[in-house]
PDB file of N, CA, C and O in Angstrom:
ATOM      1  N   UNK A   1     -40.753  55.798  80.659  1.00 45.00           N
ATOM      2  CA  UNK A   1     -39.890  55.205  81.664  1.00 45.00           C
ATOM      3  C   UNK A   1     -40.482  53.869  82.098  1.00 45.00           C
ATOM      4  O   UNK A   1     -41.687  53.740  82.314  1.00 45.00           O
ATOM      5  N   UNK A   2     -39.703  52.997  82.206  1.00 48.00           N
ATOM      6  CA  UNK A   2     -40.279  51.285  82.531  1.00 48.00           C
ATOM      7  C   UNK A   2     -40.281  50.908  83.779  1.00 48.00           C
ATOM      8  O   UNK A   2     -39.150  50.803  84.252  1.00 48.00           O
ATOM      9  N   UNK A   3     -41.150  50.665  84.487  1.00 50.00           N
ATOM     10  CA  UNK A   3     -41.624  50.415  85.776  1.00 50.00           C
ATOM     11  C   UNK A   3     -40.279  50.057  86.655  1.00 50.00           C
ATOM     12  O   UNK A   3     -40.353  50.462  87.815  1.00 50.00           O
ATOM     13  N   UNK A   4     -39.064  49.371  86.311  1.00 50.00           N
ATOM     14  CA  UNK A   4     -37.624  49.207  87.035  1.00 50.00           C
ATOM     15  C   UNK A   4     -36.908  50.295  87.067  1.00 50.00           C
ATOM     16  O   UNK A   4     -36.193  50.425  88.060  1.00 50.00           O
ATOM     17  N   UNK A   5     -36.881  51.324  86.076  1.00 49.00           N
ATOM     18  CA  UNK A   5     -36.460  52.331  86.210  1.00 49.00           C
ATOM     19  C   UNK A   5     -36.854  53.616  87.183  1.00 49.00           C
ATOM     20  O   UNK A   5     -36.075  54.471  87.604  1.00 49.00           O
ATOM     21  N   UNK A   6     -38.210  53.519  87.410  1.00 45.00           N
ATOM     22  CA  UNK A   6     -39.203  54.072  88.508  1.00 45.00           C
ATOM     23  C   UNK A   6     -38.480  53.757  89.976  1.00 45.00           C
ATOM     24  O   UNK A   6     -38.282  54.666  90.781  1.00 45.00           O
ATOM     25  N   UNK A   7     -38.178  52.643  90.189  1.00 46.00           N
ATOM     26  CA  UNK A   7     -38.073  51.440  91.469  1.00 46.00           C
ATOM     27  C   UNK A   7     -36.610  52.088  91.495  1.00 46.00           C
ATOM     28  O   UNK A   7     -36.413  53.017  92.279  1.00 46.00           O
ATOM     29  N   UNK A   8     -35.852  51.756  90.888  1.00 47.00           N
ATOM     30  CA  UNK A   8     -34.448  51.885  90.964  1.00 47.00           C
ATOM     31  C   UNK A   8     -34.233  53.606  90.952  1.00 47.00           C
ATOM     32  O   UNK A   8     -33.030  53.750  91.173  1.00 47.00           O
ATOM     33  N   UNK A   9     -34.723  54.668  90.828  1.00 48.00           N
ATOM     34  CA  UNK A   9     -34.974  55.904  91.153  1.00 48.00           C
ATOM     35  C   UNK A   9     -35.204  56.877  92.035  1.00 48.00           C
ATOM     36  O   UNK A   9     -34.927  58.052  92.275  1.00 48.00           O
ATOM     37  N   UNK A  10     -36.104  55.519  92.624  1.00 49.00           N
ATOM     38  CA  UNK A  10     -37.033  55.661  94.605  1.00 49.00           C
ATOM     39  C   UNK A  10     -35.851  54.842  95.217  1.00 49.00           C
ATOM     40  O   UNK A  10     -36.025  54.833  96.436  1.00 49.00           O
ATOM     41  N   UNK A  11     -35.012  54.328  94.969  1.00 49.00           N
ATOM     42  CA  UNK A  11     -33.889  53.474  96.187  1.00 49.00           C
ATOM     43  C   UNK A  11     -33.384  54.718  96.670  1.00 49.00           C
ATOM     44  O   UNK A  11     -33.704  55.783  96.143  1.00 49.00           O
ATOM     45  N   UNK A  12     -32.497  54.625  97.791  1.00 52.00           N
ATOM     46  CA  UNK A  12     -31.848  55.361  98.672  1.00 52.00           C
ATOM     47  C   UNK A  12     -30.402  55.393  98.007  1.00 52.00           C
ATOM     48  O   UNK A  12     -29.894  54.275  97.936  1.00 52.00           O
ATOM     49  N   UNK A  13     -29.754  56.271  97.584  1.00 50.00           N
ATOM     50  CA  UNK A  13     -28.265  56.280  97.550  1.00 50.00           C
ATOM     51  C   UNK A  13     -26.867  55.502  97.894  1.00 50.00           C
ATOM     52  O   UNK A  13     -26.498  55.880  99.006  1.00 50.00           O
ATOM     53  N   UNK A  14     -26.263  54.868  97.523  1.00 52.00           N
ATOM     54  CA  UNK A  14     -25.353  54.221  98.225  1.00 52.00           C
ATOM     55  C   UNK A  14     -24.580  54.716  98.801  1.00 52.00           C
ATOM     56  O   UNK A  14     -23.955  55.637  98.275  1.00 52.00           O
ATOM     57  N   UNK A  15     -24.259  54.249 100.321  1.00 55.00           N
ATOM     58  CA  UNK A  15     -23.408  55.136 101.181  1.00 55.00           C
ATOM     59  C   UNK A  15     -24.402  56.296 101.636  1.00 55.00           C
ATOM     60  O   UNK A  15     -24.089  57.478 101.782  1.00 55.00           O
ATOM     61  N   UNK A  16     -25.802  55.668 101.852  1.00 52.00           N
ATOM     62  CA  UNK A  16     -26.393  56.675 102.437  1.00 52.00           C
ATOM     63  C   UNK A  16     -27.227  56.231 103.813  1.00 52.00           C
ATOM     64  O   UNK A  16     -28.163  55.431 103.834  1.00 52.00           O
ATOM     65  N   UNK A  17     -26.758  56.823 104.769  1.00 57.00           N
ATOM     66  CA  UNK A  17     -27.222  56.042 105.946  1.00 57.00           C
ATOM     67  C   UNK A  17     -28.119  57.261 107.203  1.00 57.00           C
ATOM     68  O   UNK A  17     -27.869  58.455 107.372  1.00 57.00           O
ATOM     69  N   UNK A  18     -28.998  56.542 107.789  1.00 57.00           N
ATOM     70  CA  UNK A  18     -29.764  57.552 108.051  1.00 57.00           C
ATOM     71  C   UNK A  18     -29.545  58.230 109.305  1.00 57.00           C
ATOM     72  O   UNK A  18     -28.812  57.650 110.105  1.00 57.00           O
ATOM     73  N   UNK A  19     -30.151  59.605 109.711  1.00 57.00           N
ATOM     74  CA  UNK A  19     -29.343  60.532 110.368  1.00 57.00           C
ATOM     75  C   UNK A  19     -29.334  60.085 111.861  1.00 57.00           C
ATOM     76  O   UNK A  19     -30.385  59.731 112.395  1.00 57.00           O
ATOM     77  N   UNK A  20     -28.243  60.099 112.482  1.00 60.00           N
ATOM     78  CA  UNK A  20     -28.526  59.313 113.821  1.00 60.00           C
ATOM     79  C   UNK A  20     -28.564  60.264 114.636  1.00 60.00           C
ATOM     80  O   UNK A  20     -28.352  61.247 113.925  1.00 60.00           O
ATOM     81  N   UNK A  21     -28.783  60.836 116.344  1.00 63.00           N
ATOM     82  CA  UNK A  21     -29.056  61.419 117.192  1.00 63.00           C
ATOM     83  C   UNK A  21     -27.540  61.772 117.657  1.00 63.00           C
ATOM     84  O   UNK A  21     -26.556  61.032 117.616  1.00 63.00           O
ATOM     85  N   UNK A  22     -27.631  63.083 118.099  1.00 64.00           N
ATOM     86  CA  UNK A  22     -26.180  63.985 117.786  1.00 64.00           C
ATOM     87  C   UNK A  22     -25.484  64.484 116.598  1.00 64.00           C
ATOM     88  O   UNK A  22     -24.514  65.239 116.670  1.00 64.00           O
ATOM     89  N   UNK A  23     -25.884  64.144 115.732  1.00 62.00           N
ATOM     90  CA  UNK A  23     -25.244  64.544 114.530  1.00 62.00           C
ATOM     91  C   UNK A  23     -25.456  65.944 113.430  1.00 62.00           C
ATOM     92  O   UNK A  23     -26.379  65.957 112.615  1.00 62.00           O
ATOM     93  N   UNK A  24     -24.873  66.610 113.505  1.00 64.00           N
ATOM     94  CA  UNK A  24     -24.468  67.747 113.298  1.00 64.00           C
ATOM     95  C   UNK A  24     -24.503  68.000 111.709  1.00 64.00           C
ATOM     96  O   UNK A  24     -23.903  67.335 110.864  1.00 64.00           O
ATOM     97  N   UNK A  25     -25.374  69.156 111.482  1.00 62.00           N
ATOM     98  CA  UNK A  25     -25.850  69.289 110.034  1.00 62.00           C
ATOM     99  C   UNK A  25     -25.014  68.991 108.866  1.00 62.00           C
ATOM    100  O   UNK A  25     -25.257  68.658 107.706  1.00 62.00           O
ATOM    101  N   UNK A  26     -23.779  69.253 109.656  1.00 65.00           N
ATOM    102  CA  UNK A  26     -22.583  69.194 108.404  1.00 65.00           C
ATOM    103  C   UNK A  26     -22.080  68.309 108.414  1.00 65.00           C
ATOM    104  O   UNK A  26     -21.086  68.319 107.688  1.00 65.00           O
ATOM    105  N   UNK A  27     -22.351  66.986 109.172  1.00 67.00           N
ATOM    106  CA  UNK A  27     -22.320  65.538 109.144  1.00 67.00           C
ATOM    107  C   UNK A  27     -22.868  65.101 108.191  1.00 67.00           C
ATOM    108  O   UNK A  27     -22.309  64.595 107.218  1.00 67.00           O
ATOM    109  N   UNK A  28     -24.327  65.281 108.395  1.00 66.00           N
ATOM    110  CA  UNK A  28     -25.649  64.918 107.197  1.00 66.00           C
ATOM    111  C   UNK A  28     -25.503  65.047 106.209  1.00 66.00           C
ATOM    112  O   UNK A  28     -25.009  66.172 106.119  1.00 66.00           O
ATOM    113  N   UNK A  29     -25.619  64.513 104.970  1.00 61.00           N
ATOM    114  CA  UNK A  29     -25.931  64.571 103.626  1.00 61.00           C
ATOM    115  C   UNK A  29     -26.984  64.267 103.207  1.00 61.00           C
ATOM    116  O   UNK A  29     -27.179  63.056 103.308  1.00 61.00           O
ATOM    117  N   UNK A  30     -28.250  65.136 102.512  1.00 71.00           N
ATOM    118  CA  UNK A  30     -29.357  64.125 102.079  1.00 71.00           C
ATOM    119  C   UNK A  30     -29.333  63.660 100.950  1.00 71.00           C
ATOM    120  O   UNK A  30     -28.834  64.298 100.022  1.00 71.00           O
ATOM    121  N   UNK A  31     -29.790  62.623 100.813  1.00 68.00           N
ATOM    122  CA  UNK A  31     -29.892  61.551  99.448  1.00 68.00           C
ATOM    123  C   UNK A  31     -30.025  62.111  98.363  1.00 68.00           C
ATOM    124  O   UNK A  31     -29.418  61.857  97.323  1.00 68.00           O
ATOM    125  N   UNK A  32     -30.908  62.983  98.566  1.00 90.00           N
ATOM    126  CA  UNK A  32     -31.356  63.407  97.069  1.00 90.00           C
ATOM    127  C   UNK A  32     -29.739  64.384  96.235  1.00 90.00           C
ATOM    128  O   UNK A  32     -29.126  64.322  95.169  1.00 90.00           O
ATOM    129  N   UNK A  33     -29.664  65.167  97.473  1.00 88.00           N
ATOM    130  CA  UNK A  33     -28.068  66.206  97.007  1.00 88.00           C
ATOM    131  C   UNK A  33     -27.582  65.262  96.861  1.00 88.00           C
ATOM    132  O   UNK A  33     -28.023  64.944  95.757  1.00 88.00           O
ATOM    133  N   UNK A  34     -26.659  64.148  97.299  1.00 87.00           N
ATOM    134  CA  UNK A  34     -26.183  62.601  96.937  1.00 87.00           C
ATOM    135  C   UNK A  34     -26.380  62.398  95.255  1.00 87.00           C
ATOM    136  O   UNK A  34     -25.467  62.573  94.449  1.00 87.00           O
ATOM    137  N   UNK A  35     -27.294  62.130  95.022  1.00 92.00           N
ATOM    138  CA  UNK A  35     -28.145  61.270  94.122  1.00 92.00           C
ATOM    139  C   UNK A  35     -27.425  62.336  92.956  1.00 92.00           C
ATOM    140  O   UNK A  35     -26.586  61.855  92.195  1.00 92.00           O
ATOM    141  N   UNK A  36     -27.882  64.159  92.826  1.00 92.00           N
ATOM    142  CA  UNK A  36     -27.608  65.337  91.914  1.00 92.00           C
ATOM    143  C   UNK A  36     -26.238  65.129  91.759  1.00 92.00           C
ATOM    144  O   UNK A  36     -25.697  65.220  90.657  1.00 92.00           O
ATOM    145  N   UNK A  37     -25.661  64.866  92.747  1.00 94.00           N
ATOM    146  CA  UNK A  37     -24.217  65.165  92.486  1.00 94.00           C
ATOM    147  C   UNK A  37     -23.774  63.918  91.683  1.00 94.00           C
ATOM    148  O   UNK A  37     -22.903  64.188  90.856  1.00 94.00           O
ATOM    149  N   UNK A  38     -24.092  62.832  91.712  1.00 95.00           N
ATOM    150  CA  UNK A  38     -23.526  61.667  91.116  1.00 95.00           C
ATOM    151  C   UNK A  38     -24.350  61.380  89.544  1.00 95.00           C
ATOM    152  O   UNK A  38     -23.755  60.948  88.557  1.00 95.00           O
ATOM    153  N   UNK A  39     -25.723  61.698  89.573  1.00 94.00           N
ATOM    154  CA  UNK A  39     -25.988  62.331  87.680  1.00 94.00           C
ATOM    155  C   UNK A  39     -25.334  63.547  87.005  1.00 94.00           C
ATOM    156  O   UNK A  39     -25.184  63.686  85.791  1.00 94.00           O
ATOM    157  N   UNK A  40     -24.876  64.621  88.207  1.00 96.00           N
ATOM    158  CA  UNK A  40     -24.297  65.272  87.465  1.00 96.00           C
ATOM    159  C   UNK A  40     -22.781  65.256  87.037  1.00 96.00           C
ATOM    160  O   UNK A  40     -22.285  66.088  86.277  1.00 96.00           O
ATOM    161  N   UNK A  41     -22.047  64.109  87.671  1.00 97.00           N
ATOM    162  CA  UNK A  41     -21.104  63.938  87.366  1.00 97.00           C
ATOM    163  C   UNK A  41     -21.147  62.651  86.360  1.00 97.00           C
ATOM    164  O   UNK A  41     -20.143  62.218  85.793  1.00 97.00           O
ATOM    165  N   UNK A  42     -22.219  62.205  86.249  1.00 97.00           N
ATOM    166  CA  UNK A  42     -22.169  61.080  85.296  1.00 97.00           C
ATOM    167  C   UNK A  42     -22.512  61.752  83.796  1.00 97.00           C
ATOM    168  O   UNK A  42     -21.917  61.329  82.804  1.00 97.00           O
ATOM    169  N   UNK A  43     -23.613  62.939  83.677  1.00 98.00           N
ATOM    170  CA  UNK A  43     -24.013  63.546  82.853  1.00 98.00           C
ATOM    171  C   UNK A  43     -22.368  64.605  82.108  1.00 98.00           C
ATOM    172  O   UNK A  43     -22.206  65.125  81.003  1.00 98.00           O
ATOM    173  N   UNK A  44     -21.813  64.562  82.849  1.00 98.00           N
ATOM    174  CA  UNK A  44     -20.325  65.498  82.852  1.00 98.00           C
ATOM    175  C   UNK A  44     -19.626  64.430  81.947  1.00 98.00           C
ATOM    176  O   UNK A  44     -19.734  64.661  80.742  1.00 98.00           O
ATOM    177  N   UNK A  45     -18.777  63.055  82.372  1.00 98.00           N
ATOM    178  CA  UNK A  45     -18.252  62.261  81.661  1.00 98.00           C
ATOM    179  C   UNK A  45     -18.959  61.531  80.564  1.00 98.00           C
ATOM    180  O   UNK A  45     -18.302  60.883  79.749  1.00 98.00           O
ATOM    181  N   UNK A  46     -20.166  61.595  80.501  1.00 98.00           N
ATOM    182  CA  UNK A  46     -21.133  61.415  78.969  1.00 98.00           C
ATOM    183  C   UNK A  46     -20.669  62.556  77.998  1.00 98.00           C
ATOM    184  O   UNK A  46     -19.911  62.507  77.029  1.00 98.00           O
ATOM    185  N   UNK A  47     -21.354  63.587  78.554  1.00 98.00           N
ATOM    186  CA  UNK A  47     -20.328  64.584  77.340  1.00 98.00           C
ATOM    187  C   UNK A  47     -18.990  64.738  76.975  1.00 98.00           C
ATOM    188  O   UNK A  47     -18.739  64.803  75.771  1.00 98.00           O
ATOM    189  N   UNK A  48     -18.052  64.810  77.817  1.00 98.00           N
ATOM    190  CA  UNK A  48     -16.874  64.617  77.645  1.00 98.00           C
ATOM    191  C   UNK A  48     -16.392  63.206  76.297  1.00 98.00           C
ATOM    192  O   UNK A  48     -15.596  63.260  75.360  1.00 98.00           O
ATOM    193  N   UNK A  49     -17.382  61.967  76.831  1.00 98.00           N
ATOM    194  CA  UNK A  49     -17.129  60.895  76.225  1.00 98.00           C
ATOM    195  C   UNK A  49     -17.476  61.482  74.721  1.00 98.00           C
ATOM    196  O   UNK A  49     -16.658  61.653  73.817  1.00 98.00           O
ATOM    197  N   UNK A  50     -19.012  61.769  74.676  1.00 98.00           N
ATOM    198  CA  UNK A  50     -19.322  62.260  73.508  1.00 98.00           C
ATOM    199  C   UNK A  50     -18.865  63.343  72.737  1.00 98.00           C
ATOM    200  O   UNK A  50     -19.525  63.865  71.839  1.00 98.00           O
ATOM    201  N   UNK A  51     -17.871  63.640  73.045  1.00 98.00           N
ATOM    202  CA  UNK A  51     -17.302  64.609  72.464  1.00 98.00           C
ATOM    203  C   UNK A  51     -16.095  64.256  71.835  1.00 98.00           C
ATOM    204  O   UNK A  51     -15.812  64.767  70.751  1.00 98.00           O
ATOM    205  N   UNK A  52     -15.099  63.176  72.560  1.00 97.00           N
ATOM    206  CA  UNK A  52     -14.368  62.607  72.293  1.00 97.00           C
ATOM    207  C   UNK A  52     -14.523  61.637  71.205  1.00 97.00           C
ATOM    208  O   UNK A  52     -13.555  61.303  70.523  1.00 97.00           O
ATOM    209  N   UNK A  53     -15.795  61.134  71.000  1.00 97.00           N
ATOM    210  CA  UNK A  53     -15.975  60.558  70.265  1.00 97.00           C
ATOM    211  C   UNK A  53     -16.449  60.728  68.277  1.00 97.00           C
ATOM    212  O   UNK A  53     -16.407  60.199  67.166  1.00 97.00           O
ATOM    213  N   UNK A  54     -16.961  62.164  69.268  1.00 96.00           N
ATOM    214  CA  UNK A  54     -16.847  63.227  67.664  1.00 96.00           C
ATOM    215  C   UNK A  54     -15.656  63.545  67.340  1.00 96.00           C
ATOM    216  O   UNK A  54     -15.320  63.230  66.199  1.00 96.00           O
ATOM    217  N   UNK A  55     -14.889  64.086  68.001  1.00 96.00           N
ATOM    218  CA  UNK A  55     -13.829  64.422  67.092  1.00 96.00           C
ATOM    219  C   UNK A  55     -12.758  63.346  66.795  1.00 96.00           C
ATOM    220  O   UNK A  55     -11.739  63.857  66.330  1.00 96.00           O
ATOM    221  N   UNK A  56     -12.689  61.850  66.946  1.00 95.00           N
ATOM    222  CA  UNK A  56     -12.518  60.985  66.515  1.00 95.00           C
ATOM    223  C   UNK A  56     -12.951  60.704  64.843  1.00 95.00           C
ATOM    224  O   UNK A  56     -12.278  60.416  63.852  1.00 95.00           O
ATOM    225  N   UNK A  57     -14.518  60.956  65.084  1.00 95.00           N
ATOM    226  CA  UNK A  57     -14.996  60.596  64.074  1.00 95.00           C
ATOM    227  C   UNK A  57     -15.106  61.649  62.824  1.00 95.00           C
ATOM    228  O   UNK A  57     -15.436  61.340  61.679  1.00 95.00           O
ATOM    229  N   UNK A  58     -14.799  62.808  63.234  1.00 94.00           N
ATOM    230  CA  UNK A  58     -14.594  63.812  62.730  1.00 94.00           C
ATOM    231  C   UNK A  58     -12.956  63.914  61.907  1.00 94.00           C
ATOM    232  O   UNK A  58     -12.755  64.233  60.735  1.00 94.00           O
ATOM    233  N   UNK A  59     -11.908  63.521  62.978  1.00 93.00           N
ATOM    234  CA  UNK A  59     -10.819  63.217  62.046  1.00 93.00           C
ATOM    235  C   UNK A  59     -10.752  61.690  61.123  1.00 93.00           C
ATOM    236  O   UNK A  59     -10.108  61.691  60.074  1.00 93.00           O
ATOM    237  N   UNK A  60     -11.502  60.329  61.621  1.00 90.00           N
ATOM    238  CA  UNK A  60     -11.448  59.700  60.523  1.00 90.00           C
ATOM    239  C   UNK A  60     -12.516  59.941  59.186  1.00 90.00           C
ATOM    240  O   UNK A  60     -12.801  59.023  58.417  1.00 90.00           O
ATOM    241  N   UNK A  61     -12.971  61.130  59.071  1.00 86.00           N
ATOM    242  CA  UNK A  61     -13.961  61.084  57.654  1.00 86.00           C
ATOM    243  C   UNK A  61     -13.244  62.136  57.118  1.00 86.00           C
ATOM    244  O   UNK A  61     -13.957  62.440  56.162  1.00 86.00           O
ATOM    245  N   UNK A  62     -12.236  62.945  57.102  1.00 77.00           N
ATOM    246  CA  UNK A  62     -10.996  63.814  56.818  1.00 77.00           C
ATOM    247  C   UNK A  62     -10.206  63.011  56.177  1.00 77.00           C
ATOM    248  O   UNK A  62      -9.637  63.478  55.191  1.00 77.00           O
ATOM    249  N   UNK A  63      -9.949  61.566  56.559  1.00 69.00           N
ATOM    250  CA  UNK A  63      -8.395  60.757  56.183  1.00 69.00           C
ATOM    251  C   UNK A  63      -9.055  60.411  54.745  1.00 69.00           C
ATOM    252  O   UNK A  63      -8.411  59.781  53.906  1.00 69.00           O
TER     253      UNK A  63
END
């Protein structure tokens, strides 16, 4: 892993702002759950892509 990738790893989430006084657990979101949910939805449309892209390539070596 290359030292920007480290840096850009440790940033804070976008749309993530920190917990202010009164605010109620189910207000809160922490960064990191933030962070899981948005690789795992990025990791979700990678496969999807890659999959799409096999069976593309799968029907042009058939023709």
């Amino acid at each position: 892993m290359s030292e920007n990738q480290d840096h850009k790893l440790a940033s804070p989430a976008a749309g993530y702002f920190p917990r202010e006084k009164g605010m109620s657990g189910e207000e809160y979101e922490h960064p990191t759950t933030h962070q899981m949910r948005i690789v795992g939805q990025r990791r979700t449309d990678a496969e999807a892509k890659l999959e799409r892209q096999q069976r593309e390539a799968r029907s042009k070596s058939h023709d």
